[in-house]
Amino acid sequence: MNNAEILVIDDEPQIRKLLKITLESNDYKVVLAETGTEGVHLVANHTPDLVILDLGLPDKSGHLVLKDLREWYDKSIIILSVQDSEADIIKALDNGATDYLTKPFRTGELLARIRASLRITQNTDLQPIIATGDLEIDLSSRMVKRNDTPVKLTATEYNLVALLAKNQGRVLTHQFLLKEIWGFGSQNETQYLRVFIAQLRKKLEENPNSPVHIITESGVGYRFV
Amino acid sequence: MESYKNINESKGLQYFIGIGSILFISFICYLFIDIIGYHVVALLLLLVVSILAMFFKILPVVIAAVLSALIWNFLFIQPRLTFKISTPEDALLFLMYFVIAVMNAVFTTKIRKAEATSRKRKEREKTIQLYNTLFNSLSHELKTPIAAIIGSVDTLKESAEKLSVDNKSELYNEIEIAGNRLNRQVKNLLNMSRLESDSIHLQLNWYDVNEIVYNVIDNNKIDCNQHQIIYQPQDSLPLFLFDATLVEQILHNIVHNAIQYTPKGSKIEIKFFNTSEACIFEISDNGKGFPEENMERVFEKFYRLPNSATGGTGLGLSIAQGFAEAHNGKIKVRNGSNGGAQFTVTIQAKMTDPKNYQNE
């Protein structure tokens, strides 16, 4: 799993150095790029397993780099940017970013996101059972267990948690979840989503008020951990 | 006020009104000349010139003054309908009238100009004072954590062998705390500049209040000094339509403020109520509250209570108020029955009918 190659595209030397040291000490191979153009060339030459992309690049916007890369590059791209508005985050995720982390960031959090992203893109043949903490989701028999006890879920509740679990560790936007589960994508329908998330938390979380599995990304979406 | 401004902006209108009012008053007086006599007419015209001088620019007023003198001579001084003056007394009166009217016009406008200049100077002094406060508190608030970071790193690099494991980890901790503090101050400044430049666009969506409050509690935990934050979640609340990022920031800033300015181990309680059109959050603590005389000023930008502990720029509550106003809401503060501070945040927000969405 490790020894995966990661390309960092960031114009700030301090961030490049920090990422190089952090990633290399976690056994990843690291390639660095300072500009968007250089980054795109390096992706073409190296086909890294994962790209960490800054949005504020000197030569062209990271959003553009992301779009260019997504024409042919299908592995993980994690955005690491100071831009923290919901609009920017949603735009990047809609344009194919695997995940989004804002600066300042905790390196522990970044490493967790990298592991999750690599897992999603590397294991294309999905494991039928996803286990995390006290939860176990069996995709082949559509069964969810908490502390080894089966939990009764409605069809929609199951579909929602299964979709989140298949993308474990990765943020899924409201729009995406609404489209996949209910077949519509209007922003105004996020109230459905909230009601179902609240119901799921009551059934699946030890403490529904401080969820540890279904995490809210405020204004953006949800993440299954 | 609005119409006064318009008059001020349009010079053409000033000439028109100045000349028009002189002509109008002259015409009225001309009808009653036999009853009131021509001396009274002079005083009435002078009055009109004085009033014009209070509001208009100098040139239209002087023109009105000269015009009024000529009209008075032409229509009212014997022999009428000529510019001739028959008696020396009338000649003197005309001369006096002319001088007084023009002086009136010139001096009144000069006084107004001087007043405006001194008002501007006072405003500028106030702005300079505000900026001085800003720079003082900002340079303190930003430089202190930077000093902690640079100092800790120096010690870690240069005296690595002499430091105990505990001391080392304490210095690492200091760097982390300083980083978080810098991050918070910069966020505050960015939020303030968003408010100042009117670039807040509400991202409205349906939210669960319990979730928002728990986020606020979680995010404040690191800064707690054995403080207890109490919230009783309410079951079966509807969803509300608001901008969660802003509402969270409002609650965060008030709770953070309570943590900073109440003694170790104090209790902070968050309560939630709603009407069909508004969300109401009440945040109260059991600290010593605010002095009554400074109560209204706590939302002022850069305002900090006299003798308050170091740390803080005086921006948090002012940002909270700004974000509440962006939701057509308001934050009020008073001292509660236990003497502690009590903030009431009212946010205009539509709500859902929860029954509509219960399961399929």
XYZ file of C-alpha atoms in Angstrom:
585
model
C 0.000 0.000 0.000
C 2.728 2.430 0.943
C 5.485 3.598 -1.313
C 2.667 5.162 -3.217
C 3.912 8.145 -5.171
C 2.475 11.558 -4.300
C 2.874 14.702 -6.383
C 2.655 17.985 -4.492
C 1.734 21.074 -6.554
C 2.232 24.138 -4.348
C 4.038 27.413 -4.949
C 4.981 27.989 -1.295
C 8.466 26.547 -0.536
C 7.622 26.182 3.170
C 4.551 24.085 2.475
C 6.461 21.962 -0.069
C 9.212 21.306 2.464
C 6.740 20.495 5.243
C 4.821 18.091 2.993
C 7.999 16.444 1.654
C 9.327 15.727 5.148
C 5.945 14.618 6.502
C 5.099 12.372 3.563
C 8.572 10.851 3.205
C 8.713 10.034 6.891
C 5.453 8.131 6.290
C 7.092 6.116 3.480
C 5.510 7.845 0.523
C 7.546 8.771 -2.538
C 7.253 12.527 -3.116
C 7.554 14.603 -6.279
C 7.321 18.405 -6.050
C 6.010 20.988 -8.508
C 5.954 24.778 -8.106
C 3.506 25.773 -10.807
C 0.356 24.400 -12.372
C 2.038 23.847 -15.742
C 4.960 21.980 -14.173
C 2.466 19.953 -12.122
C 0.471 18.875 -15.177
C 3.720 17.823 -16.959
C 4.836 15.810 -13.945
C 1.470 14.072 -13.656
C 1.767 13.087 -17.318
C 5.340 11.768 -16.871
C 5.034 10.064 -13.502
C 1.330 9.139 -13.189
C 1.531 9.465 -9.400
C -0.935 7.597 -7.191
C -2.178 10.817 -5.669
C -1.877 14.567 -6.293
C -1.970 17.246 -3.588
C -2.997 20.456 -5.324
C -2.966 24.054 -4.093
C -5.620 26.347 -5.604
C -3.651 29.617 -5.488
C -0.908 28.916 -8.012
C 1.104 31.678 -9.708
C 0.611 30.651 -13.334
C -2.991 29.412 -13.393
C -5.813 28.733 -10.996
C -5.802 25.377 -9.247
C -9.431 24.958 -10.346
C -8.167 25.002 -13.952
C -5.344 22.587 -13.216
C -7.896 20.281 -11.618
C -10.113 20.429 -14.711
C -7.143 19.800 -17.024
C -5.979 16.828 -14.964
C -9.450 15.324 -14.806
C -9.533 15.077 -18.617
C -7.336 11.974 -18.361
C -6.047 11.448 -14.814
C -8.393 9.244 -12.765
C -6.525 8.795 -9.478
C -6.930 10.823 -6.290
C -6.532 14.583 -6.218
C -6.657 16.221 -2.776
C -7.039 19.985 -2.696
C -4.967 21.733 -0.015
C -5.792 25.420 -0.048
C -6.220 28.538 2.070
C -9.496 29.187 0.255
C -12.077 28.040 2.744
C -15.389 29.271 1.343
C -18.082 26.652 0.853
C -18.416 27.760 -2.769
C -14.743 27.004 -3.508
C -14.899 23.646 -1.770
C -18.071 22.569 -3.577
C -16.710 23.777 -6.922
C -13.523 21.748 -6.485
C -15.409 18.614 -5.412
C -17.824 19.000 -8.335
C -14.839 19.306 -10.673
C -13.550 15.948 -9.533
C -11.395 16.587 -6.467
C -11.312 13.508 -4.267
C -11.123 15.556 -1.083
C -10.500 19.040 0.235
C -8.453 20.243 3.176
C -8.024 23.899 4.131
C -4.819 25.544 5.326
C -3.862 25.721 8.155
C -4.143 21.939 8.378
C -3.077 19.242 10.811
C -0.649 16.800 9.216
C -2.396 13.918 10.998
C -5.635 14.883 9.270
C -3.886 15.142 5.891
C -2.334 11.681 6.294
C -5.744 10.223 7.182
C -7.295 11.800 4.078
C -4.438 10.495 1.921
C -4.919 6.963 3.258
C -8.681 7.147 2.639
C -8.238 8.507 -0.897
C -5.661 5.888 -1.799
C -7.928 3.160 -0.444
C -10.834 4.373 -2.571
C -8.847 4.613 -5.831
C -6.589 1.595 -5.325
C -9.215 -0.948 -4.278
C -11.467 -0.592 -7.255
C -12.820 -4.051 -6.470
C -14.704 -3.086 -3.347
C -14.611 -5.203 -0.264
C -18.106 -6.408 0.587
C -17.734 -5.699 4.295
C -16.789 -2.269 5.625
C -15.965 -2.259 9.320
C -15.149 0.792 11.399
C -15.205 0.961 15.195
C -18.468 -0.507 16.459
C -20.047 -0.527 12.964
C -20.059 -3.195 10.281
C -21.697 -2.698 6.913
C -22.122 -5.768 4.702
C -22.766 -4.558 1.180
C -23.488 -8.036 -0.235
C -26.307 -8.837 2.201
C -27.362 -5.203 2.759
C -26.893 -5.675 6.487
C -25.699 -3.122 9.038
C -24.526 -4.238 12.474
C -23.652 -2.160 15.497
C -21.753 -3.964 18.278
C -22.551 -7.169 16.374
C -26.310 -6.521 16.646
C -28.194 -5.995 13.383
C -29.688 -2.499 13.039
C -33.036 -2.095 11.290
C -32.770 0.508 8.562
C -35.290 1.624 5.965
C -34.276 1.189 2.333
C -33.377 4.871 1.942
C -31.416 4.914 5.185
C -29.458 1.874 4.053
C -28.741 3.312 0.602
C -27.481 6.513 2.180
C -25.165 4.870 4.689
C -23.896 2.394 2.089
C -23.045 5.203 -0.322
C -21.214 7.099 2.413
C -19.401 3.953 3.568
C -18.250 3.030 0.057
C -16.549 6.424 0.031
C -15.245 6.071 3.549
C -13.041 8.976 4.630
C -14.076 11.187 1.755
C -16.477 14.116 1.776
C -19.594 13.700 -0.390
C -21.483 16.882 -1.237
C -25.174 17.415 -0.491
C -25.857 17.653 -4.216
C -24.128 14.378 -4.951
C -25.919 12.502 -2.152
C -29.317 13.900 -3.168
C -28.787 12.948 -6.791
C -27.575 9.431 -6.017
C -30.223 8.577 -3.420
C -33.321 10.537 -4.423
C -32.486 11.284 -8.016
C -32.715 15.028 -7.704
C -30.089 17.598 -6.950
C -31.818 20.763 -5.945
C -30.151 22.637 -3.088
C -33.563 23.203 -1.544
C -33.999 19.534 -0.839
C -31.132 19.324 1.636
C -33.800 19.163 4.326
C -34.559 15.555 3.282
C -30.917 14.744 3.650
C -30.690 16.275 7.127
C -33.700 14.387 8.372
C -32.297 11.057 7.117
C -28.829 11.801 8.474
C -30.368 12.600 11.879
C -32.291 9.290 11.788
C -29.183 7.353 10.787
C -27.191 8.918 13.591
C -29.836 7.945 16.115
C -29.549 4.345 14.977
C -25.814 4.100 14.315
C -24.042 6.509 16.645
C -23.257 5.879 20.293
C -23.946 9.573 20.928
C -25.951 11.052 18.034
C -25.042 14.580 19.185
C -21.310 13.981 18.893
C -21.203 11.674 15.883
C -18.000 9.767 15.184
C -19.048 7.938 12.004
C -21.204 10.351 10.015
C -19.360 13.644 10.171
C -20.833 16.939 8.977
C -18.721 19.105 6.694
C -20.543 22.350 7.356
C -22.219 23.751 4.261
C -20.556 21.150 2.022
C -21.692 17.610 2.807
C -20.965 14.523 4.894
C -18.061 12.207 5.474
C -18.194 8.610 6.720
C -15.363 7.683 9.040
C -32.419 65.632 5.161
C -32.616 63.986 1.760
C -34.094 67.061 0.061
C -31.545 69.278 1.783
C -28.812 67.134 0.296
C -30.314 67.435 -3.170
C -30.442 71.212 -2.866
C -26.842 71.185 -1.777
C -25.778 69.124 -4.755
C -27.535 71.124 -7.456
C -26.266 74.673 -7.837
C -28.784 75.502 -10.530
C -31.594 74.670 -8.145
C -30.056 76.995 -5.540
C -30.098 79.964 -7.947
C -33.646 79.142 -8.914
C -34.937 78.862 -5.317
C -32.922 81.934 -4.162
C -34.203 84.237 -6.916
C -37.670 82.653 -6.829
C -38.197 83.152 -3.094
C -37.122 86.825 -3.278
C -39.520 87.418 -6.188
C -42.304 85.554 -4.403
C -41.960 87.437 -1.087
C -41.677 90.747 -2.959
C -44.856 89.960 -4.845
C -46.762 89.127 -1.622
C -45.459 92.292 0.062
C -46.364 94.373 -2.978
C -50.002 93.271 -2.523
C -50.030 94.434 1.097
C -47.695 97.430 0.829
C -50.380 99.861 1.958
C -50.909 97.955 5.223
C -47.356 97.012 6.225
C -45.241 99.874 4.880
C -41.885 99.603 3.077
C -39.640 99.321 6.191
C -41.205 96.000 7.152
C -40.656 94.776 3.592
C -36.923 95.408 3.992
C -36.843 93.314 7.167
C -38.835 90.494 5.542
C -36.476 90.404 2.543
C -33.474 90.413 4.897
C -35.010 87.440 6.708
C -35.301 85.547 3.427
C -31.669 86.308 2.561
C -30.579 85.099 6.038
C -32.470 81.836 5.679
C -30.984 81.250 2.215
C -27.520 81.910 3.626
C -27.980 79.138 6.163
C -28.405 76.480 3.482
C -27.000 77.665 0.153
C -23.630 78.330 -1.372
C -22.300 81.882 -1.352
C -22.903 82.971 -4.948
C -26.667 82.272 -5.162
C -27.108 83.979 -1.763
C -25.206 87.115 -2.809
C -27.217 87.278 -6.026
C -30.435 86.952 -4.018
C -29.194 89.697 -1.656
C -28.368 92.111 -4.490
C -31.624 91.304 -6.268
C -33.625 91.902 -3.078
C -31.942 95.323 -2.607
C -32.769 96.340 -6.167
C -36.361 95.105 -5.921
C -36.836 96.888 -2.614
C -35.620 100.091 -4.186
C -37.614 99.617 -7.393
C -40.965 98.470 -5.995
C -41.145 99.867 -2.485
C -39.068 103.046 -1.994
C -40.793 106.270 -3.086
C -41.061 107.100 -5.934
C -42.129 103.550 -6.779
C -41.378 101.722 -10.072
C -38.165 103.732 -10.461
C -34.636 103.250 -9.148
C -34.701 106.871 -7.951
C -34.542 107.623 -4.227
C -36.047 110.947 -3.224
C -35.073 111.503 0.430
C -31.583 111.230 2.028
C -33.111 109.020 4.737
C -34.252 106.478 2.122
C -30.876 106.643 0.424
C -29.187 105.817 3.709
C -31.680 103.009 4.389
C -31.046 101.537 0.920
C -27.296 101.652 1.394
C -27.574 100.058 4.848
C -29.905 97.383 3.467
C -27.497 96.564 0.670
C -24.493 96.250 2.986
C -26.319 94.198 5.636
C -27.818 91.786 3.090
C -24.471 91.095 1.409
C -22.566 90.852 4.725
C -25.205 88.495 6.002
C -24.755 86.302 2.957
C -20.966 86.266 3.133
C -20.538 85.754 6.891
C -23.142 83.061 7.339
C -21.627 80.952 4.592
C -18.140 81.501 6.051
C -19.278 80.335 9.488
C -20.851 77.267 7.927
C -17.633 76.442 6.136
C -15.615 76.777 9.349
C -18.052 74.520 11.150
C -17.805 71.869 8.450
C -14.000 71.975 8.614
C -13.942 71.510 12.377
C -16.451 68.671 12.123
C -14.249 66.961 9.547
C -11.195 67.452 11.740
C -12.996 65.876 14.714
C -14.059 62.919 12.586
C -10.505 62.481 11.395
C -9.200 62.593 14.941
C -11.712 59.923 15.914
C -10.640 57.701 13.006
C -6.982 58.176 13.897
C -7.732 57.225 17.485
C -9.630 54.132 16.311
C -6.691 53.121 14.134
C -4.255 53.652 16.992
C -6.346 51.371 19.191
C -6.485 48.881 16.346
C -2.750 48.915 15.753
C -1.951 48.662 19.437
C -4.240 45.746 20.128
C -3.443 44.065 16.817
C 0.281 44.339 17.097
C 0.004 42.926 20.601
C -2.382 40.158 19.587
C -0.385 39.111 16.537
C 3.118 39.617 17.866
C 2.626 37.721 21.132
C 1.961 34.339 19.503
C 4.655 35.001 16.895
C 7.096 35.717 19.742
C 6.038 32.476 21.436
C 6.625 30.492 18.239
C 9.997 32.002 17.381
C 11.186 31.878 20.994
C 10.134 28.269 21.545
C 11.751 27.142 18.302
C 15.004 28.947 19.188
C 15.150 27.214 22.542
C 14.310 23.844 21.011
C 17.039 24.238 18.380
C 19.794 25.724 20.457
C 19.406 24.075 23.840
C 18.116 20.713 22.676
C 20.488 18.723 24.918
C 19.735 20.697 28.059
C 15.944 20.432 27.850
C 14.051 17.749 29.735
C 11.493 15.708 27.818
C 8.693 17.476 29.691
C 10.023 20.930 28.905
C 10.418 20.009 25.274
C 6.843 18.833 24.971
C 5.696 21.971 26.789
C 7.473 24.148 24.237
C 5.909 22.170 21.397
C 2.568 22.771 23.069
C 3.234 26.498 23.256
C 3.920 26.562 19.526
C 0.638 24.792 18.880
C -1.348 27.155 21.129
C 0.286 30.188 19.514
C -0.512 28.848 16.055
C -4.161 28.354 16.976
C -4.326 31.818 18.472
C -2.838 33.424 15.351
C -5.244 31.479 13.218
C -8.209 32.715 15.266
C -7.111 36.358 15.136
C -6.561 36.261 11.402
C -10.000 34.679 10.951
C -11.515 37.472 13.041
C -9.777 40.123 10.971
C -10.892 38.522 7.722
C -14.470 38.296 8.984
C -14.350 41.923 10.063
C -13.126 43.047 6.665
C -15.882 40.991 5.030
C -18.406 42.830 7.181
C -16.816 46.221 6.538
C -16.790 45.739 2.777
C -20.402 44.497 2.810
C -19.365 41.318 1.068
C -21.441 38.943 3.191
C -23.695 36.840 1.012
C -25.855 34.502 3.030
C -25.560 30.837 2.010
C -28.985 29.777 3.198
C -29.726 26.142 3.776
C -31.739 23.943 6.145
C -29.916 23.120 9.359
C -30.335 21.166 12.536
C -29.845 23.501 15.492
C -28.677 20.745 17.848
C -25.873 19.884 15.455
C -24.755 23.505 15.184
C -24.684 23.938 18.963
C -22.700 20.714 19.449
C -20.168 21.850 16.857
C -19.747 25.092 18.768
C -19.248 23.220 22.036
C -16.704 20.849 20.449
C -14.737 23.665 18.848
C -14.518 25.583 22.108
C -13.370 22.626 24.175
C -9.628 23.206 23.638
C -9.834 26.694 25.132
C -11.895 25.696 28.169
C -10.293 26.219 31.531
C -12.375 23.591 33.320
C -15.411 25.504 32.064
C -18.612 23.522 31.712
C -20.721 24.188 28.656
C -24.275 22.995 29.218
C -26.853 22.370 26.515
C -30.016 20.295 26.690
C -30.665 19.056 23.148
C -34.293 19.239 22.129
C -35.865 16.336 20.322
C -38.137 16.868 17.325
C -37.014 20.383 16.482
C -37.787 21.494 12.934
C -34.956 22.449 10.583
C -34.205 26.142 10.145
C -33.145 28.077 7.070
C -29.986 30.106 7.774
C -26.287 30.399 7.005
C -24.760 27.814 9.329
C -21.201 29.105 9.017
C -22.248 32.536 10.232
C -24.588 31.256 12.962
C -21.855 28.941 14.225
C -19.399 31.837 14.256
C -21.855 34.008 16.222
C -22.317 31.336 18.891
C -18.624 30.483 18.846
C -17.552 34.070 19.478
C -20.006 34.547 22.359
C -19.056 31.247 24.000
C -15.359 31.960 23.438
C -15.826 35.379 25.018
C -17.489 33.768 28.045
C -14.631 31.276 28.413
C -12.028 34.029 28.247
C -13.604 36.391 30.729
C -15.089 34.107 33.375
C -13.063 32.407 36.099
C -11.824 28.831 35.797
C -14.591 26.262 36.248
C -17.454 28.653 35.411
C -20.644 27.355 33.842
C -21.806 28.477 30.416
C -25.312 27.523 29.406
C -26.764 27.566 25.902
C -30.545 27.488 25.490
C -32.565 27.452 22.313
C -36.094 28.723 21.651
C -37.902 29.387 18.433
C -40.900 31.205 17.058
C -42.399 30.539 13.649
C -40.043 33.144 12.159
C -36.994 33.273 14.365
C -34.350 31.238 16.149
C -33.421 32.499 19.578
C -30.233 31.395 21.315
C -29.560 32.393 24.878
C -25.997 32.096 26.154
C -25.513 32.825 29.842
C -22.637 32.356 32.226
C -22.208 32.559 35.974
C -19.281 34.980 35.883
C -19.453 38.510 37.190
C -21.290 40.008 34.217
C -20.709 43.402 32.599
C -20.631 46.766 34.370
C -23.985 48.400 33.531
C -22.385 51.597 32.220
C -20.369 49.770 29.540
C -23.093 47.327 28.574
C -23.995 48.939 25.257
C -20.415 49.295 24.136
C -19.446 45.613 24.170
C -20.497 45.235 20.517
C -18.395 48.190 19.398
C -15.486 47.403 17.156
C -12.166 47.139 19.060
C -13.935 47.975 22.312
C -12.581 46.128 25.304
C -13.779 46.577 28.848
C -11.453 48.639 31.019
C -8.985 46.423 32.935
C -9.891 43.297 30.978
C -7.328 40.504 30.831
C -4.870 40.537 27.923
C -5.718 38.505 24.868
C -8.473 39.501 22.483
C -8.823 42.311 19.982
C -12.332 43.465 20.805
C -13.561 42.071 17.498
C -15.400 38.876 18.455
C -18.677 40.314 19.719
C -18.718 43.019 17.093
C -18.411 40.355 14.371
C -21.147 38.310 16.046
C -23.446 41.335 15.988
C -22.597 41.989 12.324
C -23.384 38.382 11.359
C -26.670 38.511 13.307
C -27.614 41.709 11.482
C -26.836 39.989 8.170
C -29.687 37.612 9.133
C -31.969 40.549 10.006
C -31.279 39.636 13.601
C -29.847 41.197 16.696
C -27.822 40.294 19.768
C -28.761 41.785 23.098
C -26.816 41.605 26.305
C -27.808 42.030 29.924
C -26.778 40.688 33.288
C -28.827 37.654 34.259
C -30.496 36.991 37.607
C -27.300 35.295 38.860
C -25.238 38.366 37.931
C -23.488 36.684 34.990
C -23.640 37.908 31.410
C -26.600 36.813 29.311
C -26.579 37.158 25.527
C -29.748 36.728 23.501
C -29.209 36.084 19.814
C -32.267 36.457 17.600
C -31.960 35.294 13.996
C -34.759 35.561 11.455
C -35.166 32.075 9.983
C -37.894 30.080 8.311
C -38.557 26.596 9.616
C -39.708 23.296 8.140
C -42.714 21.320 9.182
C -40.896 18.278 10.596
C -43.867 15.951 10.102
C -43.475 16.204 6.331
C -40.141 14.466 6.297
C -40.430 11.673 8.820
C -39.340 8.513 6.992
C -40.756 7.254 3.757
